[in-house]
XYZ file of C-alpha atoms in Angstrom:
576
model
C -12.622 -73.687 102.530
C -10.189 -76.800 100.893
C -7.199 -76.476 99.154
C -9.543 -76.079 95.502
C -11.284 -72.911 96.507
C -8.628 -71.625 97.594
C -5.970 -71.865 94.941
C -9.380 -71.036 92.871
C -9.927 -67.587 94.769
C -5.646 -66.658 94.475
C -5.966 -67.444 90.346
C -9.026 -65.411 90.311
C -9.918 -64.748 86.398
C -5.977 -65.010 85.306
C -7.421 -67.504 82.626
C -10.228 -65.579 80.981
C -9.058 -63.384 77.838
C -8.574 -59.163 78.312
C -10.011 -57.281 76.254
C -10.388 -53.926 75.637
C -13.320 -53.410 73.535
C -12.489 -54.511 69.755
C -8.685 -55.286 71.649
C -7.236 -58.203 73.024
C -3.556 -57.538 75.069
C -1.148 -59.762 73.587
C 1.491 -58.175 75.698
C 1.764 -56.015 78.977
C 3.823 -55.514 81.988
C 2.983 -53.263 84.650
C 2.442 -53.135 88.522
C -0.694 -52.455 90.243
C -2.393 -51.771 94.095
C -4.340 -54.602 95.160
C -5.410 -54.213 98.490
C -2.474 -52.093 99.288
C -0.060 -54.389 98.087
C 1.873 -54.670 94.836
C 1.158 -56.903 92.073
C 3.196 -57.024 89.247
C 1.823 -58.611 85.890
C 3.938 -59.566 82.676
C 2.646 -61.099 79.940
C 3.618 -62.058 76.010
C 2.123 -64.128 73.731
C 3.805 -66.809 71.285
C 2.442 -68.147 67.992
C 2.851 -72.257 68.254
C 1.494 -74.897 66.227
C -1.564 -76.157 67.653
C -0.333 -79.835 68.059
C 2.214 -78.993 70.112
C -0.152 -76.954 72.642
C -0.599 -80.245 74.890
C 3.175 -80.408 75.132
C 3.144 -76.640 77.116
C 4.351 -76.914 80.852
C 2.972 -73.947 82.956
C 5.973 -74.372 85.291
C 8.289 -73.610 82.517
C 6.467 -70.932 80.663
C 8.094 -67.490 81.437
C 7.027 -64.233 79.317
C 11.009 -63.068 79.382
C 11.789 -62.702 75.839
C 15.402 -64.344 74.740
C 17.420 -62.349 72.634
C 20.444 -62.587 70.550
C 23.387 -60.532 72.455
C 25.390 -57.880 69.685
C 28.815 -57.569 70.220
C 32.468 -57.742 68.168
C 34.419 -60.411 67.210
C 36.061 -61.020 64.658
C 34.728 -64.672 64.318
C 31.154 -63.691 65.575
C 28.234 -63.091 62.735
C 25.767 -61.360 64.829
C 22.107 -62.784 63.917
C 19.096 -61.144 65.898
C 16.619 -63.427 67.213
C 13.841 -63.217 69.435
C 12.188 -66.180 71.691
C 10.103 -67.114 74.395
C 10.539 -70.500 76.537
C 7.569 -72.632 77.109
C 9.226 -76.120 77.863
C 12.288 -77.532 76.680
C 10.100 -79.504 74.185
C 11.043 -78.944 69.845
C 9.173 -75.908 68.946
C 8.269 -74.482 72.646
C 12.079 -73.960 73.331
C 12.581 -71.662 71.583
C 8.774 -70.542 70.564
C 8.360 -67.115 68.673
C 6.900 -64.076 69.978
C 4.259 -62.130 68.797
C 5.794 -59.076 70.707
C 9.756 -58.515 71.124
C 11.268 -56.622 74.154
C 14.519 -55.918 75.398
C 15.750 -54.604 78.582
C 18.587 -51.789 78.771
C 18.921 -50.761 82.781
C 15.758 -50.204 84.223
C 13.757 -49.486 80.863
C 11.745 -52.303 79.347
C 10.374 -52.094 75.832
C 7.405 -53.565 74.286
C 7.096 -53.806 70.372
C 4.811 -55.633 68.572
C 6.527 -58.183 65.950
C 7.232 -56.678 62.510
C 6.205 -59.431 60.240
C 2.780 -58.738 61.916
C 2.731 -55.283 60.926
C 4.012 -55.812 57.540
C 1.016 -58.198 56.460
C -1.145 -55.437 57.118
C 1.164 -52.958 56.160
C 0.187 -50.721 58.402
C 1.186 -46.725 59.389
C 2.519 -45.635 62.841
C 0.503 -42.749 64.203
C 2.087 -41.047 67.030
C 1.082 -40.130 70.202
C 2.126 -38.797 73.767
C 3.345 -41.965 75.012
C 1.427 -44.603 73.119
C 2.214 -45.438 69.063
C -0.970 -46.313 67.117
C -0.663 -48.346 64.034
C -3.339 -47.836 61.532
C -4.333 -49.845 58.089
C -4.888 -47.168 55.751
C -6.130 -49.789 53.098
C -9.453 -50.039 54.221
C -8.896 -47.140 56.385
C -9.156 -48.850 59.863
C -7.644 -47.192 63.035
C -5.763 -48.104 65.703
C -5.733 -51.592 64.489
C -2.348 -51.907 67.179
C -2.248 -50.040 70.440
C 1.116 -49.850 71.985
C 2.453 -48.655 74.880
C 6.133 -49.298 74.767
C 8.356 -48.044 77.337
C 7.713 -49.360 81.240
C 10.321 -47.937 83.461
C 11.283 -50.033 86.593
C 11.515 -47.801 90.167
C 11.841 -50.345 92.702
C 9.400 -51.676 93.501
C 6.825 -51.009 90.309
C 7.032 -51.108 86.830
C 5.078 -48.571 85.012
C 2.754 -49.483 82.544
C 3.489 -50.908 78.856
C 1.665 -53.024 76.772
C 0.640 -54.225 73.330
C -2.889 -53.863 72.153
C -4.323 -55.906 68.815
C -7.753 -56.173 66.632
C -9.183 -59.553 67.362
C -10.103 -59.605 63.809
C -6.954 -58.681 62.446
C -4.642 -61.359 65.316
C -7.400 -64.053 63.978
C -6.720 -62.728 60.292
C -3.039 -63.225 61.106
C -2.966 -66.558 62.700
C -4.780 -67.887 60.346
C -1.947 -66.958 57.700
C 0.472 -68.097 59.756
C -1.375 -71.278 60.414
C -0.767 -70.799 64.595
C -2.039 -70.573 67.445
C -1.883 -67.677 69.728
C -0.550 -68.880 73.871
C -0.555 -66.117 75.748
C 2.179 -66.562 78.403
C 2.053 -64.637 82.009
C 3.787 -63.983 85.446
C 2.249 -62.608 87.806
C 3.713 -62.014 91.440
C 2.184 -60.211 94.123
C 2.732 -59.751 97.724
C -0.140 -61.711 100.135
C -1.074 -61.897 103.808
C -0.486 -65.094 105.605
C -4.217 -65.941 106.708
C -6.210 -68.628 107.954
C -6.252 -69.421 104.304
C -2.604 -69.039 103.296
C -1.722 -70.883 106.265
C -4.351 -73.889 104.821
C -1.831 -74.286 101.777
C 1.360 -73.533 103.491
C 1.021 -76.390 106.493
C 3.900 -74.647 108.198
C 6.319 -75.109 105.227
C 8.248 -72.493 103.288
C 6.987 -72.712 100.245
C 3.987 -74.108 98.524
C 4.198 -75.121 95.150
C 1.238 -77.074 92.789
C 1.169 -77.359 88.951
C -1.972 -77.785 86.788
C -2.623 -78.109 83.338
C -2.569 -74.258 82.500
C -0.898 -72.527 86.012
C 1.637 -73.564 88.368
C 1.148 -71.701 92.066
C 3.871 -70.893 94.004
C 3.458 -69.366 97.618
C 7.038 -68.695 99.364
C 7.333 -66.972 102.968
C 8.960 -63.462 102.736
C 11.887 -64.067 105.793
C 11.932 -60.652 107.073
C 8.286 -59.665 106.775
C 6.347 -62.774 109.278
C 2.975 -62.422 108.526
C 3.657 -61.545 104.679
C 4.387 -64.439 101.542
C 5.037 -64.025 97.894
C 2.513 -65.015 95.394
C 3.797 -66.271 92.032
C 1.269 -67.828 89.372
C 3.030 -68.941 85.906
C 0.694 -69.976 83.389
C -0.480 -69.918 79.761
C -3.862 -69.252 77.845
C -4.851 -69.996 73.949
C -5.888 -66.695 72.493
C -8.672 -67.200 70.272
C -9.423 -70.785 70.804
C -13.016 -70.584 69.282
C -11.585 -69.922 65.953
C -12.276 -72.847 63.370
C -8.993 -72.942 60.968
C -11.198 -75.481 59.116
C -14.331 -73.385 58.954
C -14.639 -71.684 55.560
C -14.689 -68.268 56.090
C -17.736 -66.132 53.886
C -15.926 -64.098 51.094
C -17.714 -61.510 49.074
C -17.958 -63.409 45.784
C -19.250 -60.333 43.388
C -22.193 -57.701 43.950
C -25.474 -57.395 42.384
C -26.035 -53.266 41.100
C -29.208 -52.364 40.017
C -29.697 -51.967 36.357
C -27.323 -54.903 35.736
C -28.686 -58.502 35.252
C -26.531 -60.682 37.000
C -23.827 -61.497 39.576
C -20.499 -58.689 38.781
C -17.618 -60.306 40.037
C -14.044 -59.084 39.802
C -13.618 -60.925 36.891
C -16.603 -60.314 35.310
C -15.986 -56.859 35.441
C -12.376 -56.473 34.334
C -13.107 -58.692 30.922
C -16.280 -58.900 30.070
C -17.733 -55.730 30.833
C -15.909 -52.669 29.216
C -17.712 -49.525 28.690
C -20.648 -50.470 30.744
C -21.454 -48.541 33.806
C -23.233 -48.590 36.958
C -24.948 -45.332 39.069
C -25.043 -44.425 42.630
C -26.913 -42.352 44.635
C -24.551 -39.392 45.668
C -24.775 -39.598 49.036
C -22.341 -41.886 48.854
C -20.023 -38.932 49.743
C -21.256 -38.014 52.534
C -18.680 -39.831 54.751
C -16.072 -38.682 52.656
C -16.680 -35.069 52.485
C -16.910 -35.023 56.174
C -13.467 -36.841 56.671
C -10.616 -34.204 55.651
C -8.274 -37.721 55.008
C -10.579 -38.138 52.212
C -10.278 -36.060 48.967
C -13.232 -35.914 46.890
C -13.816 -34.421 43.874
C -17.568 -32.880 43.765
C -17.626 -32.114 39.494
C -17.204 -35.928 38.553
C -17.885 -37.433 42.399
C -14.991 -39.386 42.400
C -13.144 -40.352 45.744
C -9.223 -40.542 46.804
C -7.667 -42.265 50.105
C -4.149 -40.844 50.531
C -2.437 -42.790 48.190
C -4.340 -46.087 49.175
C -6.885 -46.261 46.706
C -9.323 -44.436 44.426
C -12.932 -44.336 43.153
C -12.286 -42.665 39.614
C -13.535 -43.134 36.082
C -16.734 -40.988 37.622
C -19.546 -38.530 35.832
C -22.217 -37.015 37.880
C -25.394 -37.249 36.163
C -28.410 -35.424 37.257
C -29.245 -34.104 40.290
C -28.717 -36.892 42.647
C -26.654 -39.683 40.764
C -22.820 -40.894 40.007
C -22.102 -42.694 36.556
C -19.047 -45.285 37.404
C -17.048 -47.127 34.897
C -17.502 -50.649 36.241
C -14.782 -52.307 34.919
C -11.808 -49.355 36.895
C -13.915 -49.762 39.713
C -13.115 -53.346 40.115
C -9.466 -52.970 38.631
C -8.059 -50.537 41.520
C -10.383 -51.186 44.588
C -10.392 -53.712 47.269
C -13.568 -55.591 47.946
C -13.978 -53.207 51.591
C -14.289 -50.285 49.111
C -16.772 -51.717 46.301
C -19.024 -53.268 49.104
C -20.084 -49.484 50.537
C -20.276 -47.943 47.093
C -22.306 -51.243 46.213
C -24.969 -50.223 49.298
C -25.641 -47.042 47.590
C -26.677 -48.533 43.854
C -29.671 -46.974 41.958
C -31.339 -48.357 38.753
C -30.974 -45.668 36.074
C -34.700 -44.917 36.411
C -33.915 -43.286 39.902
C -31.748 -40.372 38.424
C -33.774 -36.911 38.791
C -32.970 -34.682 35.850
C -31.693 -31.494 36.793
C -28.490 -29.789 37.358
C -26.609 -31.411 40.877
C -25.171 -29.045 43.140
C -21.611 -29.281 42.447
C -22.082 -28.012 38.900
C -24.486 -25.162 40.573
C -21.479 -24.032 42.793
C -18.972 -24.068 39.716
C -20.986 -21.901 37.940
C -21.553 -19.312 40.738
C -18.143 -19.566 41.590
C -17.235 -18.769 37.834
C -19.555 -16.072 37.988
C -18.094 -14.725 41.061
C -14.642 -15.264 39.155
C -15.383 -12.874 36.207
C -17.010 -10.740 38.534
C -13.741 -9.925 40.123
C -11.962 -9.710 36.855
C -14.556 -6.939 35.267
C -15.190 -4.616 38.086
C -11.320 -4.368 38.754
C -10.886 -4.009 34.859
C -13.259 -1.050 35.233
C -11.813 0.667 37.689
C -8.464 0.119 36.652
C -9.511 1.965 33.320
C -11.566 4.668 35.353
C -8.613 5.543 38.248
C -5.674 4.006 36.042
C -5.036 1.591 39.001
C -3.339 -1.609 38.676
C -5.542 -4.154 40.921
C -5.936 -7.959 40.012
C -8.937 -9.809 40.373
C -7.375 -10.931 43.415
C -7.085 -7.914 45.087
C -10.475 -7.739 45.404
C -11.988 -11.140 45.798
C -9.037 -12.558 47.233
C -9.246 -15.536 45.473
C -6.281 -16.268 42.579
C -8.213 -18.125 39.612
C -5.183 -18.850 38.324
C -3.445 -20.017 40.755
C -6.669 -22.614 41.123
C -6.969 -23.692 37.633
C -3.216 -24.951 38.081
C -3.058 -26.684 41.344
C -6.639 -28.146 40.584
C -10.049 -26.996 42.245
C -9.960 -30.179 44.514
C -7.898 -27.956 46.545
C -10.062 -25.453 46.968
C -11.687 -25.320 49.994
C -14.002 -22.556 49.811
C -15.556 -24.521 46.522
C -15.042 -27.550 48.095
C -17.434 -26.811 51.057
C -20.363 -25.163 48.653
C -20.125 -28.262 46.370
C -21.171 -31.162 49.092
C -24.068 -33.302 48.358
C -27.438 -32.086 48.873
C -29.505 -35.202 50.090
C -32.987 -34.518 48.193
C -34.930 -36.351 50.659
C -33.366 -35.085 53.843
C -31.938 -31.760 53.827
C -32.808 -30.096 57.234
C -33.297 -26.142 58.272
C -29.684 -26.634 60.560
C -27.989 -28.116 57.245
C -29.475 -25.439 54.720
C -27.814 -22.492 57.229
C -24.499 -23.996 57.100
C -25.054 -24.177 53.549
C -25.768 -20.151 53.483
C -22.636 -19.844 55.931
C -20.316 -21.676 53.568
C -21.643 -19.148 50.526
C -21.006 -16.220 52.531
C -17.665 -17.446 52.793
C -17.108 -17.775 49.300
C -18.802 -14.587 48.431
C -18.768 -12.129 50.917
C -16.004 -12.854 53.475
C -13.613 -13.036 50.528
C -14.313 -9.257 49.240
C -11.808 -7.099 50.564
C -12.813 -3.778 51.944
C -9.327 -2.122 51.123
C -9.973 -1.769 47.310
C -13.333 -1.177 48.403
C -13.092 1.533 50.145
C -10.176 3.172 47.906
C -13.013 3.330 45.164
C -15.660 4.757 47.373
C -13.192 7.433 48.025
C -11.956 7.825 45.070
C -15.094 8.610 43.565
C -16.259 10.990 46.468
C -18.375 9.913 48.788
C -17.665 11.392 52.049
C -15.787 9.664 54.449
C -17.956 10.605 57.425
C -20.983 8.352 55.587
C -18.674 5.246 54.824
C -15.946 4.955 57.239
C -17.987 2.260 59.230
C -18.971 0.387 56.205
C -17.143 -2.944 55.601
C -17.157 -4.689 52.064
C -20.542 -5.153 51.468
C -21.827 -1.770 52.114
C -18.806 -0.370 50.021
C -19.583 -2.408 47.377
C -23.061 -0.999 47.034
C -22.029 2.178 47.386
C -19.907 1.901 44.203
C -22.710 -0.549 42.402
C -25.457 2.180 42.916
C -22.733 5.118 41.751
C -22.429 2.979 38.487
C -26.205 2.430 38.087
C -26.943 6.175 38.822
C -24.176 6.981 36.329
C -26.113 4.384 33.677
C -29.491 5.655 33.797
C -28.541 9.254 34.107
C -26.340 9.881 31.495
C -23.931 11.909 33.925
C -19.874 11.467 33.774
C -18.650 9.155 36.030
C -15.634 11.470 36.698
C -16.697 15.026 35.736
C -19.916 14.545 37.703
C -18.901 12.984 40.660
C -21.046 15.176 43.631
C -24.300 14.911 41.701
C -23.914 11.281 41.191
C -23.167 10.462 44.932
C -25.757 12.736 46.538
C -28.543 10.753 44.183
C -26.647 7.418 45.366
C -26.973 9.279 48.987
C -30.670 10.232 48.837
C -31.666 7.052 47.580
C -31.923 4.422 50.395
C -33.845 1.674 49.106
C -31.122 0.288 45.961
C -30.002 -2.898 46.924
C -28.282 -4.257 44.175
C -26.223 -7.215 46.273
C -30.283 -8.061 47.618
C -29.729 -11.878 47.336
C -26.017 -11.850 49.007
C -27.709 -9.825 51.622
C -30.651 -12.319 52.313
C -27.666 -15.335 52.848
C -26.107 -12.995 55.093
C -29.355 -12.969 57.063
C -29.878 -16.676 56.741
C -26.019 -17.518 58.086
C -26.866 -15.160 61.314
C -29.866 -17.003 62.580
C -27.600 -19.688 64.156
C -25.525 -16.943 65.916
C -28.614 -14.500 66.863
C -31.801 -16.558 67.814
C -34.364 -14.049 68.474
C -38.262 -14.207 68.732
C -38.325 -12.995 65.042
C -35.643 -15.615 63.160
C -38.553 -16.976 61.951
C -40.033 -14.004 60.347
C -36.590 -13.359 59.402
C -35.876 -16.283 57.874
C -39.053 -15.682 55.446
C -38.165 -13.181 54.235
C -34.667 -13.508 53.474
C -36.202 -16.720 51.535
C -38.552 -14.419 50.004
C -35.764 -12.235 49.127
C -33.895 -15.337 47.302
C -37.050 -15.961 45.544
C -38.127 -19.079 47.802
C -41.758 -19.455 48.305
C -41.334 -20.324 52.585
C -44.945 -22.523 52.835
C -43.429 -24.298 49.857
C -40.183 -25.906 51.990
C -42.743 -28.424 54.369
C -39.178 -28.957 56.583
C -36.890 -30.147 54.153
C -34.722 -27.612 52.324
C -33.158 -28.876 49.298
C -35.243 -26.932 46.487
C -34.459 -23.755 49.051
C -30.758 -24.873 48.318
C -30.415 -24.962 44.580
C -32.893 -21.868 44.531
C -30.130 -19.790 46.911
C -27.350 -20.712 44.330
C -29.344 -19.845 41.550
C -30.180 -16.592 42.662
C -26.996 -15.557 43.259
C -25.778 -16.540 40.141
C -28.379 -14.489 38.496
C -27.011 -11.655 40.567
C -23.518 -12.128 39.716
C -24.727 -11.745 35.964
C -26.572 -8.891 36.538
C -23.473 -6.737 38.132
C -21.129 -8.275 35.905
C -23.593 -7.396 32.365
C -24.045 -3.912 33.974
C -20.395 -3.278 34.231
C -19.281 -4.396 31.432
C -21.809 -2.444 29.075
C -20.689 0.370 31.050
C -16.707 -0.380 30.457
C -17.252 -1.010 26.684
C -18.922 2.868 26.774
């Protein structure tokens, strides 16, 4: 093998560019087995003008980062200052650093230059041992991966490094108008072998510089068969990027039901009071994304404080009405492109009520529900329970902070997609009613009632809400059709509620209670099960074909309609 392969086989593929997926390391320093001997690798990376790139010398390139030193005097104006030397050449001297570090005993730190993070503006996340910088903007994640802290324990260094986007380093350079040189050491123990001995000749030391490494191969004196590797060298970051090329920029959008090209300006002055519609599945990355706060009765969308769809109607079942112009005004281009991919013509809207307004009026329903049967029995039993003693849910309380908080109506109020609503997403649909409606019933109230109006402990005292609730519903109905006193009469009116097993006034609640198990309990009969709970909800099941969304506005519907009917039947019987 000559002197080429050789020095070929030691710099191995020390030139190509690491990456790490969608991240290139601009920084690192950290020491490694290879073939059970050390290897220590630092890097850094400066930003240089490319016409002084030719002017690099690998044998003076050196990842150490000069700093400033801080102390007092009374003459001394401390100025911090960070550098990296690539040759003694104007502008490599003293080249700047896209990552600073400093040393303090045997505790290196990594930290990725501010100015970089500031044109992005981006947010620290924190971690175990690595820091995560995020741009919250678009939202994109871990656009900077650091790993900050190596500590030195002769004779490693533990692993640090510095992590970027290539889109977002190429983004930068190109608004710095640089070029990115990575810089590296790397210095590793070797065996003296037919090989080594090939470059060595018998000397100490051999030493070679090329255009981008310099190779250095020293003897160790007290180890004989053993030398010291040392490669120095530099790589451009990057290098395919054209600063000249003109980059393709999003010059406006075309929305259906709009002649024309809308571009920002377009929009913001010669387009006020016109709109644009989108299909509202739009949200359905949003409402999945708790970072996200979206607001199901006019479909508008919040990031944090970043930015914000608003200005937004839903109309019909399926669409959202957007005034154009405040979408362009408050919305970077990242934003309006997605909303842009979900455009419908006006002709696409399906009339109808959407599901959001659906789940307000339930919820509304379940609302006054809460406030007339407590009123009732308040009056009946002179008790003193709120609304939200019993559904355990403060209206009040909601109507102030807004209902965007509200999680419960939050989760009933997501998007129904009209062409693809499966069997597993209509369940957790019936799950996230029961949690609204049932789960939020308290049994303690409940079961005060029951007793209070007579019925024998030893019947009820395994009955949670729900069968309370009846209980109480079927005492009032009995009391209704009879005529009977709802106090005097008490024993007659719960032995008829006793002897008759087949009222089922909360029948619909009951069926979605059936629907949310079949996840939890798969039998050999969910099927026939799940028929007739949809029966029970007043779904045809041969009409569904596999796709659920009629079985999903049907479900709400019917339990509104129940809602109405307990809440008409007690308050005709209050008003008695």
């Amino acid at each position: 093998m000559n002197k080429s392969q050789i020095i070929s086989k030691l710099v191995g593929n020390l030139l190509d560019i690491q990456t790490d997926g969608d991240h290139i390391t601009v920084a690192e320093l950290k020491t490694i087995d290879k073939n059970g001997l050390k290897e220590t690798i630092d890097i850094n990376t400066a930003l240089v003008s490319s016409s002084i790139i030719s002017k690099i010398k690998s044998s003076h390139v050196n990842p150490y980062i000069n700093l400033s030193g801080a102390y007092y005097r009374e003459d001394y104006e401390y100025k911090p200052s960070f550098s990296l030397y690539l040759s003694k050449s104007s502008g490599l001297s003293k080249a700047e650093p896209l990552v600073v570090s400093w040393c303090s005993d045997n505790h290196t730190t990594l930290m990725v230059d501010q100015g970089f993070l500031s044109a992005f503006k981006l947010s620290p996340r924190l971690l175990d041992n690595e820091i995560l910088w995020d741009d919250l903007k678009e939202p994109e994640y871990d656009v900077v991966k650091i790993k900050p802290l190596s500590e030195y324990k002769f004779p490693t260094h533990s692993e640090a490094y510095v992590k970027i986007k290539k889109d977002y380093l190429d983004i930068y350079l190109a608004y710095r108008k640089k070029e990115a040189v990575q810089v590296f050491t790397i210095k590793r123990d070797i065996t003296i072998d037919e090989e080594i001995s090939t470059l060595l000749k018998n000397k100490k030391h051999f030493i070679e510089e090329f255009k981008q490494f310099e190779i250095k191969i020293s003897r160790v004196d007290h180890k004989e068969n053993t030398a010291r590797l040392e490669i120095n060298g530099f790589k451009v970051l990057l290098e395919n990027r054209d600063d000249n090329e003109e980059k393709e920029t999003v010059t406006g959008h075309h929305w259906k039901g709009i002649d024309g090209l809308v571009t920002e300006w377009r929009a913001r002055h010669e387009m006020p009071f016109e709109y644009v519609y989108v299909s509202d599945k739009v949200l359905a990355v949003y409402e999945a994304d708790e970072d996200y706060e979206v607001h199901p009765l006019s479909g508008s969308v919040s990031y944090r404080n970043q930015w914000a769809v608003t200005h937004c109607d839903r109309v019909g079942k399926n669409a959202i009405k957007i005034d154009i112009k405040k979408l362009y005004e408050g919305n970077r281009y990242t934003v309006i492109d997605y909303w842009n991919k979900f455009s419908i013509h006006p002709s696409e809207i399906i009339e109808g009520e959407n599901i959001a307004e659906k789940a307000e009026r339930l919820t509304r329903k379940f609302f006054l529900f809460g406030q007339i049967f407590t009123g009732l029995f308040n009056h009946l039993f002179e008790l003193n329970y709120s609304a939200k003693d019993l559904i355990g849910l403060d209206e009040e309380h909601i109507e102030y902070t807004g209902w965007s908080e509200f999680t419960e109506f939050n989760a009933i109020a997501q998007h129904v997609n009209l062409q693809s609503f499966s069997k597993e997403q209509f369940i957790s649909r019936c799950k996230k009613l029961y949690i609204l409606l049932g789960e939020n019933l308290k049994e303690k109230p409940l079961r005060r009632i029951v007793d209070m109006l007579g019925f024998p402990a030893s019947d009820t005292e395994k009955f949670r809400s729900i069968k309370l609730l009846e209980l109480i519903i079927a005492y009032i109905k009995v009391t209704e059709e009879s005529g009977l006193h709802p106090l005097v009469n008490k024993e007659i009116i719960v032995e008829r509620v006793l002897e008759n097993k087949s009222f089922n006034a909360l029948l619909e609640l009951s069926a979605v209670n059936s629907i949310r198990q079949l996840d939890a309990h798969k039998t050999n009969d969910s099927k026939a099960r799940l028929h007739k709970a949809l029966t029970d909800l007043g779904v045809e099941p041969n009409s569904i074909s596999n796709n659920y969304p009629d079985a999903c506005w049907q479900i709400y519907d019917s339990l509104d309609e129940m809602f109405l009917r307990l809440n008409v039947l007690f308050s005709n019987f209050l008003l008695k």
